Amino acid sequence: MQQQTHNSSCQEPFSSEADLVQNFLELLKVGESPWGNVETTTEWDYRNGITDVLVRTNQGHLVAFEAKLTDWRRATHQAYKNTTFTRSAYVVMPPSAAQRASTHPEIFQRYRIGLCSIDNNGVKIVIEAPDLEDEPLIPWMHRKAHLFFDEAAECGLTIANGHRNGNMQTA
């Protein structure tokens, strides 16, 4: 996957993790992220945890994102848990934190997850997550996530905070 950035009003430093997630969602909404146009939901509860941002690409791949302002080690564990039901997972951080985290590529490789940074210039993939082509470890959860997006699309609903509301949000 090609590294790509997109200009936005996204600011650093972020005042909170929620602010980081909101700015990341705004960048996804533009549709010119490395994942193109995607459907999004936030705080998707998958029984073993809550994913900060879950997207489904136009190709039908699930990609999970864990956002952290500084604690990249904790984020790697959370992102790794997301690989049990997604095709790939990333840690999303402000550039300075992502730079510090990127000095440990072996940890990201071991967990088979990627690293992104976001700032005024957009989304940048710092470490590419491998595409996990194998059947997810928890196939029924993978199907449940797809069903969640499918049902929302069929009903023309927006997905927000893991719940369906209003119009489907495609970013």
CSV table of C-alpha atoms in Angstrom, one decimal:
chain,number,residue,atom,x,y,z
A,1,MET,CA,0.0,0.0,0.0
A,2,GLN,CA,1.3,3.4,-0.9
A,3,GLN,CA,2.0,6.0,1.7
A,4,GLN,CA,-0.4,8.8,1.2
A,5,THR,CA,-1.3,12.1,2.9
A,6,HIS,CA,-4.2,14.4,2.6
A,7,ASN,CA,-4.5,18.0,3.7
A,8,SER,CA,-7.1,18.8,6.4
A,9,SER,CA,-7.8,21.1,9.3
A,10,CYS,CA,-6.4,18.4,11.6
A,11,GLN,CA,-4.3,20.0,14.4
A,12,GLU,CA,-1.5,18.8,16.6
A,13,PRO,CA,-1.1,18.7,19.5
A,14,PHE,CA,-4.4,17.0,20.2
A,15,SER,CA,-6.1,17.9,23.5
A,16,SER,CA,-7.3,14.3,24.1
A,17,GLU,CA,-7.5,10.9,22.6
A,18,ALA,CA,-11.1,11.7,21.6
A,19,ASP,CA,-9.8,14.7,19.7
A,20,LEU,CA,-7.3,12.6,17.9
A,21,VAL,CA,-10.0,10.1,16.9
A,22,GLN,CA,-12.3,12.9,15.7
A,23,ASN,CA,-9.6,14.4,13.5
A,24,PHE,CA,-8.7,11.0,12.2
A,25,LEU,CA,-12.4,10.4,11.3
A,26,GLU,CA,-12.5,13.8,9.5
A,27,LEU,CA,-9.5,12.7,7.4
A,28,LEU,CA,-11.2,9.4,6.5
A,29,LYS,CA,-14.4,11.3,5.6
A,30,VAL,CA,-12.5,13.2,2.9
A,31,GLY,CA,-11.9,9.8,1.2
A,32,GLU,CA,-8.3,10.4,0.2
A,33,SER,CA,-6.7,8.4,3.0
A,34,PRO,CA,-4.5,5.4,2.1
A,35,TRP,CA,-7.7,3.3,2.4
A,36,GLY,CA,-9.8,5.5,0.0
A,37,ASN,CA,-13.6,5.7,0.6
A,38,VAL,CA,-14.6,3.7,3.7
A,39,GLU,CA,-17.5,3.1,5.9
A,40,THR,CA,-16.7,4.0,9.6
A,41,THR,CA,-17.8,3.3,13.1
A,42,THR,CA,-16.2,4.2,16.4
A,43,GLU,CA,-15.9,2.4,19.7
A,44,TRP,CA,-17.0,-0.9,18.1
A,45,ASP,CA,-17.5,-3.4,21.0
A,46,TYR,CA,-16.3,-6.9,20.0
A,47,ARG,CA,-16.7,-8.6,23.4
A,48,ASN,CA,-12.9,-8.8,24.1
A,49,GLY,CA,-12.4,-5.0,23.8
A,50,ILE,CA,-13.5,-1.9,22.1
A,51,THR,CA,-11.9,-0.8,18.8
A,52,ASP,CA,-11.5,3.0,18.6
A,53,VAL,CA,-12.2,3.1,14.8
A,54,LEU,CA,-13.3,0.3,12.6
A,55,VAL,CA,-13.6,0.8,8.8
A,56,ARG,CA,-14.7,-1.3,5.9
A,57,THR,CA,-13.0,-0.5,2.6
A,58,ASN,CA,-14.6,-0.5,-0.8
A,59,GLN,CA,-12.9,-3.9,-1.3
A,60,GLY,CA,-14.7,-5.2,1.7
A,61,HIS,CA,-11.7,-5.4,4.0
A,62,LEU,CA,-12.1,-4.6,7.7
A,63,VAL,CA,-9.3,-2.4,9.1
A,64,ALA,CA,-9.1,-1.5,12.8
A,65,PHE,CA,-7.4,1.5,14.4
A,66,GLU,CA,-6.3,2.2,18.0
A,67,ALA,CA,-5.6,5.8,18.7
A,68,LYS,CA,-3.2,6.9,21.4
A,69,LEU,CA,-1.6,10.2,22.2
A,70,THR,CA,1.6,8.7,23.7
A,71,ASP,CA,1.3,5.1,24.9
A,72,TRP,CA,2.2,3.2,21.8
A,73,ARG,CA,3.1,0.0,23.7
A,74,ARG,CA,-0.4,-0.2,25.1
A,75,ALA,CA,-1.9,0.6,21.7
A,76,THR,CA,0.1,-2.2,20.0
A,77,HIS,CA,-1.5,-4.7,22.4
A,78,GLN,CA,-5.0,-3.3,21.7
A,79,ALA,CA,-4.4,-3.3,17.9
A,80,TYR,CA,-3.1,-6.8,18.0
A,81,LYS,CA,-6.3,-8.0,19.6
A,82,ASN,CA,-8.2,-6.4,16.7
A,83,THR,CA,-6.4,-8.7,14.2
A,84,THR,CA,-8.5,-11.6,15.6
A,85,PHE,CA,-11.4,-10.3,13.4
A,86,THR,CA,-9.9,-7.8,10.9
A,87,ARG,CA,-7.7,-8.0,7.9
A,88,SER,CA,-5.3,-5.4,9.3
A,89,ALA,CA,-4.9,-3.2,12.3
A,90,TYR,CA,-3.0,0.1,12.9
A,91,VAL,CA,-2.0,2.3,15.8
A,92,VAL,CA,-2.8,6.0,15.1
A,93,MET,CA,-0.8,8.7,16.8
A,94,PRO,CA,0.4,12.3,16.5
A,95,PRO,CA,3.6,12.6,14.5
A,96,SER,CA,6.0,13.0,17.5
A,97,ALA,CA,4.6,10.0,19.3
A,98,ALA,CA,4.6,8.0,16.0
A,99,GLN,CA,8.2,8.9,15.4
A,100,ARG,CA,9.2,7.5,18.8
A,101,ALA,CA,7.1,4.4,18.2
A,102,SER,CA,8.7,3.9,14.8
A,103,THR,CA,12.1,3.3,16.4
A,104,HIS,CA,10.7,-0.1,17.4
A,105,PRO,CA,9.6,-1.7,14.1
A,106,GLU,CA,10.3,-5.2,15.4
A,107,ILE,CA,7.4,-4.9,17.8
A,108,PHE,CA,5.0,-3.8,15.1
A,109,GLN,CA,6.3,-6.7,12.9
A,110,ARG,CA,5.9,-9.2,15.7
A,111,TYR,CA,2.3,-8.2,16.3
A,112,ARG,CA,1.7,-7.9,12.5
A,113,ILE,CA,0.2,-4.4,12.9
A,114,GLY,CA,0.9,-1.0,11.4
A,115,LEU,CA,1.5,2.5,12.6
A,116,CYS,CA,0.0,5.8,11.3
A,117,SER,CA,0.5,9.4,12.1
A,118,ILE,CA,-1.9,12.3,11.6
A,119,ASP,CA,-1.3,16.0,11.5
A,120,ASN,CA,-2.1,19.1,9.4
A,121,ASN,CA,-0.8,17.3,6.4
A,122,GLY,CA,-3.1,14.3,6.8
A,123,VAL,CA,-2.7,10.6,7.4
A,124,LYS,CA,0.7,9.0,6.9
A,125,ILE,CA,1.4,5.3,7.1
A,126,VAL,CA,4.7,5.1,9.0
A,127,ILE,CA,4.8,1.3,9.2
A,128,GLU,CA,2.6,-0.7,6.9
A,129,ALA,CA,0.4,-3.4,8.4
A,130,PRO,CA,0.6,-6.7,6.6
A,131,ASP,CA,-2.6,-7.8,4.9
A,132,LEU,CA,-3.7,-10.8,7.0
A,133,GLU,CA,-4.9,-13.1,4.2
A,134,ASP,CA,-5.6,-16.0,6.6
A,135,GLU,CA,-9.0,-16.6,8.0
A,136,PRO,CA,-9.4,-14.4,11.1
A,137,LEU,CA,-8.8,-16.1,14.4
A,138,ILE,CA,-12.4,-15.4,15.3
A,139,PRO,CA,-14.3,-15.8,12.0
A,140,TRP,CA,-17.7,-15.3,13.6
A,141,MET,CA,-16.7,-11.9,14.9
A,142,HIS,CA,-15.4,-11.0,11.4
A,143,ARG,CA,-18.8,-11.9,10.0
A,144,LYS,CA,-20.5,-10.0,12.8
A,145,ALA,CA,-18.6,-6.8,11.9
A,146,HIS,CA,-19.5,-7.2,8.2
A,147,LEU,CA,-23.1,-7.8,9.2
A,148,PHE,CA,-23.1,-4.6,11.3
A,149,PHE,CA,-22.0,-2.6,8.2
A,150,ASP,CA,-24.4,-4.5,5.9
A,151,GLU,CA,-27.4,-3.9,8.0
A,152,ALA,CA,-26.6,-0.2,8.4
A,153,ALA,CA,-26.1,0.2,4.7
A,154,GLU,CA,-29.4,-1.6,3.9
A,155,CYS,CA,-31.3,0.7,6.3
A,156,GLY,CA,-29.4,3.9,5.2
A,157,LEU,CA,-28.2,4.5,8.7
A,158,THR,CA,-25.2,6.4,10.1
A,159,ILE,CA,-22.9,4.4,12.3
A,160,ALA,CA,-21.6,6.2,15.4
A,161,ASN,CA,-20.0,4.8,18.5
A,162,GLY,CA,-20.9,1.3,17.5
A,163,HIS,CA,-24.6,2.1,17.1
A,164,ARG,CA,-26.7,2.7,14.1
A,165,ASN,CA,-28.2,6.3,13.7
A,166,GLY,CA,-29.6,8.3,10.8
A,167,ASN,CA,-27.7,8.0,7.5
A,168,MET,CA,-24.9,5.6,6.8
A,169,GLN,CA,-21.6,7.3,7.3
A,170,THR,CA,-19.2,6.6,4.4
A,171,ALA,CA,-15.9,8.3,4.7
